[in-house]
C-alpha cells in the first residue's frame, strides 16, 4: 500500500511557506479529492458542475475564485471547483479535484459514487475552528476516515494504522507535538495514491473549472 518513495511529512514542508497556494487554501478552507482512473470532467459532471472554462495554474484559479466570491456575495450556495489530471508513480491517471473555500470531503454519497471500481482519497480543512478530515474510499466503501488519528471510523478503521505510525500520526495515543500533522496527512494521501503533490504541480496545472452546488445533485 505504500509508495516506493515512502513520502513523509518532511516532503510536504512547503505547505507552510508564506507564498504557498496551498497554505492560502488552508486559511480559507479547501477540499482535495483524488480519484484513480477517472477524468476530471467526469467528476465535475457527477457533481452537477456548471462549466466556468479553464484556468492555467493556481494563480488564475485563485483569481477566478475571488471573482466568484465577488459575484456570489458572502454566503454562496455553490463552490468553485478546479480539476486536473495527474499521474501516479506507476503511470496511472488520477483526477485531482480542488474545491476552494468549501468542503467536498464532507459529501460521503459523492465520494462513495466516485470510488466504485476504483480508489478515492480526500482531505480537507474548513476556515473556521478549523477542522481537518481525511477519507479513504475503496470500491464504494469508506474504509478509513478521521479528524484525529486516534478516533477513526469506516469499514476497516485500523487498516492504515501501520502507515499512520510510520508517518508519526499515532493511532493509539498522542502524536509528536513537533509533527506537522497536515503535512503528514498529505504524505499519507501520497502513500495511498502514488501522486506526489507539489507546489509546482498546483502552480502549473491546467484546471478545468466548474461552479458546483453545495448540496449534492440528485440522481
Coordinates of C-alpha atoms in Angstrom, one line a residue:
X1 CA 0.0 0.0 0.0
X2 CA 3.0 2.3 0.4
X3 CA 4.7 4.0 -2.5
X4 CA 8.3 3.3 -3.4
X5 CA 9.5 6.7 -2.3
X6 CA 7.9 6.3 1.2
X7 CA 6.9 10.0 1.5
X8 CA 7.0 11.7 4.9
X9 CA 5.7 14.9 6.4
X10 CA 9.1 16.4 5.6
X11 CA 8.3 16.2 1.9
X12 CA 5.4 18.5 2.5
X13 CA 7.0 21.2 4.5
X14 CA 6.4 23.6 1.5
X15 CA 2.8 23.9 2.5
X16 CA 3.9 26.3 5.3
X17 CA 5.6 28.7 3.0
X18 CA 4.1 32.2 3.2
X19 CA 4.0 32.1 -0.6
X20 CA 2.3 28.7 -0.9
X21 CA -1.0 28.5 -2.7
X22 CA -1.9 25.5 -0.6
X23 CA -1.1 27.5 2.6
X24 CA -3.6 30.1 1.4
X25 CA -6.2 27.3 0.9
X26 CA -5.7 26.1 4.5
X27 CA -6.5 29.6 5.7
X28 CA -9.7 29.9 3.6
X29 CA -10.9 26.3 3.5
X30 CA -10.4 23.7 0.9
X31 CA -11.0 20.1 -0.1
X32 CA -8.8 18.0 -2.3
X33 CA -10.1 14.8 -3.8
X34 CA -8.0 12.3 -5.8
X35 CA -9.8 9.5 -7.8
X36 CA -8.0 6.9 -9.8
X37 CA -8.8 6.1 -13.5
X38 CA -11.4 8.9 -13.7
X39 CA -11.3 12.0 -15.9
X40 CA -11.7 15.4 -14.2
X41 CA -14.7 16.2 -16.4
X42 CA -16.4 13.1 -15.2
X43 CA -16.1 14.1 -11.6
X44 CA -17.3 17.7 -12.2
X45 CA -20.2 16.3 -14.2
X46 CA -21.2 13.9 -11.4
X47 CA -21.1 16.9 -9.0
X48 CA -23.6 18.8 -11.2
X49 CA -21.0 21.4 -12.1
X50 CA -21.7 24.3 -14.4
X51 CA -18.6 25.0 -16.6
X52 CA -16.5 28.1 -15.9
X53 CA -13.8 27.3 -18.6
X54 CA -10.2 26.6 -17.8
X55 CA -7.5 28.3 -15.6
X56 CA -3.8 28.0 -16.3
X57 CA -2.3 27.5 -13.0
X58 CA -3.2 28.2 -9.4
X59 CA -2.8 31.9 -9.8
X60 CA -5.6 32.1 -12.4
X61 CA -7.7 29.7 -10.3
X62 CA -7.2 32.0 -7.2
X63 CA -8.3 35.0 -9.3
X64 CA -11.3 33.1 -10.6
X65 CA -12.3 32.2 -7.0
X66 CA -12.0 35.9 -6.0
X67 CA -14.3 36.8 -8.9
X68 CA -16.7 34.1 -8.0
X69 CA -17.0 35.3 -4.4
X70 CA -17.5 38.9 -5.6
X71 CA -20.4 37.7 -7.8
X72 CA -21.9 35.4 -5.2
X73 CA -21.6 37.6 -2.0
X74 CA -20.8 36.4 1.5
X75 CA -23.0 33.3 1.6
X76 CA -22.7 31.4 -1.7
X77 CA -24.9 28.4 -2.3
X78 CA -22.3 26.9 -4.6
X79 CA -18.5 26.5 -4.7
X80 CA -15.8 26.9 -7.4
X81 CA -14.0 23.7 -8.2
X82 CA -10.9 23.1 -10.3
X83 CA -9.8 19.7 -11.5
X84 CA -6.9 18.4 -13.5
X85 CA -5.2 15.0 -14.3
X86 CA -2.0 13.8 -12.6
X87 CA -0.1 10.5 -12.9
X88 CA 1.0 8.3 -10.1
X89 CA 4.3 6.6 -9.7
X90 CA 3.0 3.7 -11.8
X91 CA 1.8 5.9 -14.7
X92 CA -1.9 5.6 -13.8
X93 CA -4.1 8.7 -14.2
X94 CA -5.9 10.3 -11.3
X95 CA -8.4 13.2 -11.3
X96 CA -7.3 15.8 -8.8
X97 CA -10.3 17.9 -7.7
X98 CA -9.8 21.0 -5.7
X99 CA -12.7 22.8 -4.1
X100 CA -11.9 26.3 -2.8
X101 CA -13.5 27.6 0.4
X102 CA -15.8 24.7 0.9
X103 CA -16.0 21.0 2.0
X104 CA -16.3 18.5 -0.8
X105 CA -14.7 16.0 1.5
X106 CA -17.8 16.0 3.7
X107 CA -20.0 14.6 0.9
X108 CA -19.9 10.9 1.5
X109 CA -22.5 10.0 -1.1
X110 CA -20.4 11.6 -3.8
X111 CA -17.1 10.0 -2.6
X112 CA -18.8 6.6 -2.5
X113 CA -20.0 7.0 -6.0
X114 CA -16.6 8.2 -7.3
X115 CA -14.8 5.3 -5.8
X116 CA -16.9 2.5 -7.2
X117 CA -14.5 0.2 -9.0
X118 CA -11.5 2.3 -8.0
X119 CA -10.0 4.3 -5.1
X120 CA -10.7 7.8 -3.9
X121 CA -8.8 9.7 -1.2
X122 CA -9.7 13.1 0.1
X123 CA -8.5 15.6 2.8
X124 CA -9.9 18.9 3.7
X125 CA -9.9 21.9 6.1
X126 CA -12.6 24.4 6.9
X127 CA -11.8 28.0 7.6
X128 CA -13.5 28.2 11.0
X129 CA -12.4 26.2 14.0
X130 CA -10.6 24.7 11.9
X131 CA -11.4 21.1 11.4
X132 CA -9.3 18.8 9.3
X133 CA -10.6 15.5 7.9
X134 CA -9.2 12.6 5.9
X135 CA -11.1 9.9 4.0
X136 CA -10.1 6.7 2.1
X137 CA -12.7 5.1 -0.1
X138 CA -12.3 1.8 -2.0
X139 CA -14.9 0.4 -4.4
X140 CA -17.7 2.5 -2.9
X141 CA -16.8 1.8 0.8
X142 CA -15.5 4.3 3.2
X143 CA -12.6 2.2 4.5
X144 CA -11.0 4.7 7.0
X145 CA -11.7 8.2 7.9
X146 CA -10.7 10.5 10.8
X147 CA -10.4 14.0 12.1
X148 CA -7.9 12.8 14.7
X149 CA -5.9 9.6 14.1
X150 CA -7.0 8.3 17.5
X151 CA -10.7 8.5 16.5
X152 CA -11.0 6.5 13.3
X153 CA -14.1 5.0 11.7
X154 CA -15.1 3.3 8.4
X155 CA -15.5 -0.3 7.4
X156 CA -11.8 -1.0 8.2
X157 CA -10.7 1.7 10.6
X158 CA -7.5 0.1 11.6
X159 CA -6.1 -0.8 8.1
X160 CA -4.0 2.3 7.9
X161 CA -2.5 2.0 11.4
X162 CA 0.9 0.9 10.3
X163 CA 1.1 3.8 7.8
X164 CA -0.1 6.3 10.4
X165 CA 2.6 5.1 12.9
X166 CA 5.3 5.3 10.2
X167 CA 4.2 8.9 9.5
X168 CA 4.2 9.9 13.1
X169 CA 0.4 10.0 13.4
X170 CA 0.0 7.7 16.4
X171 CA -3.4 5.9 16.1
X172 CA -3.2 4.8 19.8
X173 CA -2.1 8.0 21.6
X174 CA -0.8 11.5 21.2
X175 CA 1.3 12.2 18.1
X176 CA 4.6 14.0 18.3
X177 CA 3.7 17.7 19.1
X178 CA 6.5 18.8 16.7
X179 CA 4.9 16.9 13.8
X180 CA 3.1 18.9 11.2
X181 CA 0.0 16.8 11.1
X182 CA -1.4 18.3 7.9
X183 CA 1.9 17.7 6.1
X184 CA 1.8 14.1 7.4
X185 CA -1.8 13.7 6.0
X186 CA -0.6 14.9 2.6
X187 CA 2.2 12.3 2.8
X188 CA -0.5 9.7 3.7
X189 CA -2.5 10.6 0.7
X190 CA 0.6 10.1 -1.5
X191 CA 1.2 6.7 0.1
X192 CA -2.3 5.7 -0.9
X193 CA -2.4 7.3 -4.4
X194 CA 1.2 7.4 -5.6
X195 CA 0.6 11.1 -6.6
X196 CA 3.2 13.5 -5.3
X197 CA 1.5 16.8 -4.7
X198 CA 3.9 19.7 -5.1
X199 CA 3.6 23.5 -5.2
X200 CA 4.8 23.3 -8.8
X201 CA 2.1 20.8 -9.8
X202 CA -0.6 23.1 -8.3
X203 CA 1.0 26.2 -9.8
X204 CA 1.4 24.8 -13.4
X205 CA -1.7 22.6 -13.8
X206 CA -4.4 23.4 -16.3
X207 CA -7.6 23.4 -14.3
X208 CA -11.0 22.6 -15.7
X209 CA -13.2 24.8 -13.6
X210 CA -16.9 24.5 -12.7
X211 CA -19.4 26.0 -10.3
X212 CA -20.8 23.2 -8.2
X213 CA -23.9 23.4 -5.9
X214 CA -23.2 23.0 -2.2
X215 CA -26.0 20.4 -1.9
X216 CA -25.4 17.1 -3.7
X217 CA -27.2 16.7 -7.1
X218 CA -29.9 14.1 -7.1
X219 CA -29.6 11.2 -9.5

